[in-house]
Amino acid sequence: MKEYVEKRSRVRIDYKAAITICPKGYSSIQGQSANVSMDGIFIHAENEVPSGVVCGVKIVLQGPNSRLSIDIEGVVARTEEGAIAVQFRDNLEWWAIFTIFTQYSGNIPKGSPLCCP
């Protein structure tokens, strides 16, 4: 059996948030994050986008009384069946928010649709 070797140098946090991906040249895609790091995000989404496509990513964190929206640009690193991995162009400066507000993981906004960045 082949042993898995972790190639990532940054910590990932399991976090479920509403995501909109806006790949250039493709329709926007709605999904839900599985985990996030300063370098990128792994998203459960039904649509597939080829690797290398530049995209805008909107991450929406839902609290009991408010929403926080984070927009960042990235590149599709890979796609799997039902999932897309996006590598951010720059570090996600707001990454610490995910470590502090873990209790909001899984709070997916209902109501108004998310917009592309």
PDB file of C-alpha atoms in Angstrom:
ATOM      1  CA  MET A   1       0.000   0.000   0.000  1.00  0.00           C
ATOM      2  CA  LYS A   2       1.324   3.423  -0.989  1.00  0.00           C
ATOM      3  CA  GLU A   3       1.957   5.788   1.906  1.00  0.00           C
ATOM      4  CA  TYR A   4       0.491   9.305   1.607  1.00  0.00           C
ATOM      5  CA  VAL A   5       3.048  12.115   1.796  1.00  0.00           C
ATOM      6  CA  GLU A   6       1.749  15.564   2.753  1.00  0.00           C
ATOM      7  CA  LYS A   7       3.128  18.158   0.316  1.00  0.00           C
ATOM      8  CA  ARG A   8       1.456  21.213   1.809  1.00  0.00           C
ATOM      9  CA  SER A   9       3.521  23.525   3.978  1.00  0.00           C
ATOM     10  CA  ARG A  10       0.577  25.513   5.356  1.00  0.00           C
ATOM     11  CA  VAL A  11      -2.044  24.456   7.880  1.00  0.00           C
ATOM     12  CA  ARG A  12      -5.536  23.713   6.580  1.00  0.00           C
ATOM     13  CA  ILE A  13      -8.669  24.220   8.630  1.00  0.00           C
ATOM     14  CA  ASP A  14     -11.812  22.196   8.034  1.00  0.00           C
ATOM     15  CA  TYR A  15     -14.461  24.868   7.503  1.00  0.00           C
ATOM     16  CA  LYS A  16     -17.821  24.747   5.762  1.00  0.00           C
ATOM     17  CA  ALA A  17     -18.840  28.056   4.190  1.00  0.00           C
ATOM     18  CA  ALA A  18     -20.857  29.120   1.160  1.00  0.00           C
ATOM     19  CA  ILE A  19     -18.639  29.648  -1.865  1.00  0.00           C
ATOM     20  CA  THR A  20     -19.145  31.193  -5.284  1.00  0.00           C
ATOM     21  CA  ILE A  21     -16.447  30.582  -7.874  1.00  0.00           C
ATOM     22  CA  CYS A  22     -16.377  32.833 -10.942  1.00  0.00           C
ATOM     23  CA  PRO A  23     -14.017  31.209 -13.448  1.00  0.00           C
ATOM     24  CA  LYS A  24     -13.085  33.440 -16.390  1.00  0.00           C
ATOM     25  CA  GLY A  25     -14.928  32.246 -19.476  1.00  0.00           C
ATOM     26  CA  TYR A  26     -17.346  30.003 -17.527  1.00  0.00           C
ATOM     27  CA  SER A  27     -20.576  30.420 -15.597  1.00  0.00           C
ATOM     28  CA  SER A  28     -20.372  31.037 -11.857  1.00  0.00           C
ATOM     29  CA  ILE A  29     -20.427  27.954  -9.631  1.00  0.00           C
ATOM     30  CA  GLN A  30     -22.019  27.624  -6.192  1.00  0.00           C
ATOM     31  CA  GLY A  31     -20.443  25.296  -3.683  1.00  0.00           C
ATOM     32  CA  GLN A  32     -19.377  24.714  -0.116  1.00  0.00           C
ATOM     33  CA  SER A  33     -15.847  24.754   1.241  1.00  0.00           C
ATOM     34  CA  ALA A  34     -14.366  21.670   2.864  1.00  0.00           C
ATOM     35  CA  ASN A  35     -11.150  23.266   4.077  1.00  0.00           C
ATOM     36  CA  VAL A  36      -9.165  26.473   3.705  1.00  0.00           C
ATOM     37  CA  SER A  37      -5.549  27.536   4.118  1.00  0.00           C
ATOM     38  CA  MET A  38      -3.648  30.741   3.453  1.00  0.00           C
ATOM     39  CA  ASP A  39      -2.724  29.284   0.045  1.00  0.00           C
ATOM     40  CA  GLY A  40      -6.048  27.927  -1.193  1.00  0.00           C
ATOM     41  CA  ILE A  41      -9.427  26.364  -0.676  1.00  0.00           C
ATOM     42  CA  PHE A  42     -11.037  22.992  -1.425  1.00  0.00           C
ATOM     43  CA  ILE A  43     -14.657  23.292  -2.541  1.00  0.00           C
ATOM     44  CA  HIS A  44     -17.433  20.760  -3.004  1.00  0.00           C
ATOM     45  CA  ALA A  45     -19.146  21.739  -6.259  1.00  0.00           C
ATOM     46  CA  GLU A  46     -20.898  19.827  -9.009  1.00  0.00           C
ATOM     47  CA  ASN A  47     -19.513  21.754 -11.996  1.00  0.00           C
ATOM     48  CA  GLU A  48     -16.012  21.160 -13.259  1.00  0.00           C
ATOM     49  CA  VAL A  49     -13.519  23.747 -14.474  1.00  0.00           C
ATOM     50  CA  PRO A  50     -10.208  22.899 -16.137  1.00  0.00           C
ATOM     51  CA  SER A  51      -6.989  23.349 -14.188  1.00  0.00           C
ATOM     52  CA  GLY A  52      -5.224  26.643 -14.818  1.00  0.00           C
ATOM     53  CA  VAL A  53      -8.374  28.758 -15.190  1.00  0.00           C
ATOM     54  CA  VAL A  54      -8.204  32.072 -13.315  1.00  0.00           C
ATOM     55  CA  CYS A  55     -11.191  32.639 -11.051  1.00  0.00           C
ATOM     56  CA  GLY A  56     -12.646  34.928  -8.440  1.00  0.00           C
ATOM     57  CA  VAL A  57     -13.667  33.255  -5.195  1.00  0.00           C
ATOM     58  CA  LYS A  58     -16.268  34.639  -2.801  1.00  0.00           C
ATOM     59  CA  ILE A  59     -16.305  33.068   0.670  1.00  0.00           C
ATOM     60  CA  VAL A  60     -19.322  33.929   2.819  1.00  0.00           C
ATOM     61  CA  LEU A  61     -19.252  33.331   6.565  1.00  0.00           C
ATOM     62  CA  GLN A  62     -22.667  33.388   8.222  1.00  0.00           C
ATOM     63  CA  GLY A  63     -23.037  34.419  11.857  1.00  0.00           C
ATOM     64  CA  PRO A  64     -26.308  34.571  13.790  1.00  0.00           C
ATOM     65  CA  ASN A  65     -26.919  38.227  12.883  1.00  0.00           C
ATOM     66  CA  SER A  66     -24.517  39.112  10.086  1.00  0.00           C
ATOM     67  CA  ARG A  67     -22.471  37.874   7.122  1.00  0.00           C
ATOM     68  CA  LEU A  68     -18.835  38.370   6.273  1.00  0.00           C
ATOM     69  CA  SER A  69     -17.842  38.173   2.620  1.00  0.00           C
ATOM     70  CA  ILE A  70     -14.242  37.615   1.529  1.00  0.00           C
ATOM     71  CA  ASP A  71     -13.268  38.016  -2.135  1.00  0.00           C
ATOM     72  CA  ILE A  72      -9.971  36.690  -3.471  1.00  0.00           C
ATOM     73  CA  GLU A  73      -8.516  35.741  -6.840  1.00  0.00           C
ATOM     74  CA  GLY A  74      -7.098  32.324  -7.554  1.00  0.00           C
ATOM     75  CA  VAL A  75      -6.371  29.663 -10.132  1.00  0.00           C
ATOM     76  CA  VAL A  76      -8.040  26.267 -10.393  1.00  0.00           C
ATOM     77  CA  ALA A  77      -5.329  23.871  -9.229  1.00  0.00           C
ATOM     78  CA  ARG A  78      -7.281  20.672  -9.876  1.00  0.00           C
ATOM     79  CA  THR A  79     -10.751  19.226 -10.141  1.00  0.00           C
ATOM     80  CA  GLU A  80     -12.064  15.947  -8.843  1.00  0.00           C
ATOM     81  CA  GLU A  81     -15.500  14.448  -9.154  1.00  0.00           C
ATOM     82  CA  GLY A  82     -17.689  16.855  -7.202  1.00  0.00           C
ATOM     83  CA  ALA A  83     -14.829  19.091  -6.037  1.00  0.00           C
ATOM     84  CA  ILE A  84     -12.563  21.940  -7.108  1.00  0.00           C
ATOM     85  CA  ALA A  85      -9.262  22.997  -5.525  1.00  0.00           C
ATOM     86  CA  VAL A  86      -8.319  26.655  -5.963  1.00  0.00           C
ATOM     87  CA  GLN A  87      -4.868  28.049  -5.240  1.00  0.00           C
ATOM     88  CA  PHE A  88      -4.984  31.705  -4.222  1.00  0.00           C
ATOM     89  CA  ARG A  89      -2.816  34.182  -6.156  1.00  0.00           C
ATOM     90  CA  ASP A  90      -1.851  35.872  -2.883  1.00  0.00           C
ATOM     91  CA  ASN A  91      -2.024  34.808   0.744  1.00  0.00           C
ATOM     92  CA  LEU A  92      -5.466  34.972   2.319  1.00  0.00           C
ATOM     93  CA  GLU A  93      -4.926  37.735   4.882  1.00  0.00           C
ATOM     94  CA  TRP A  94      -8.254  36.901   6.565  1.00  0.00           C
ATOM     95  CA  TRP A  95      -7.296  33.273   7.232  1.00  0.00           C
ATOM     96  CA  ALA A  96      -7.203  33.834  11.018  1.00  0.00           C
ATOM     97  CA  ILE A  97     -10.984  34.491  10.918  1.00  0.00           C
ATOM     98  CA  PHE A  98     -11.484  30.781  10.176  1.00  0.00           C
ATOM     99  CA  THR A  99      -9.430  29.801  13.233  1.00  0.00           C
ATOM    100  CA  ILE A 100     -11.283  32.171  15.565  1.00  0.00           C
ATOM    101  CA  PHE A 101     -14.893  31.646  14.443  1.00  0.00           C
ATOM    102  CA  THR A 102     -14.989  27.862  14.086  1.00  0.00           C
ATOM    103  CA  GLN A 103     -18.450  27.806  15.675  1.00  0.00           C
ATOM    104  CA  TYR A 104     -19.871  29.342  12.458  1.00  0.00           C
ATOM    105  CA  SER A 105     -18.583  26.552  10.228  1.00  0.00           C
ATOM    106  CA  GLY A 106     -21.569  24.994   8.507  1.00  0.00           C
ATOM    107  CA  ASN A 107     -23.776  28.100   8.802  1.00  0.00           C
ATOM    108  CA  ILE A 108     -24.729  28.449   5.153  1.00  0.00           C
ATOM    109  CA  PRO A 109     -26.584  31.669   4.221  1.00  0.00           C
ATOM    110  CA  LYS A 110     -30.188  31.291   3.140  1.00  0.00           C
ATOM    111  CA  GLY A 111     -32.048  33.919   1.215  1.00  0.00           C
ATOM    112  CA  SER A 112     -30.293  36.293  -1.128  1.00  0.00           C
ATOM    113  CA  PRO A 113     -27.986  34.662  -3.669  1.00  0.00           C
ATOM    114  CA  LEU A 114     -24.261  35.183  -3.537  1.00  0.00           C
ATOM    115  CA  CYS A 115     -22.688  37.453  -6.143  1.00  0.00           C
ATOM    116  CA  CYS A 116     -19.420  37.062  -7.986  1.00  0.00           C
ATOM    117  CA  PRO A 117     -16.536  39.262  -6.843  1.00  0.00           C
TER     118      PRO A 117
END
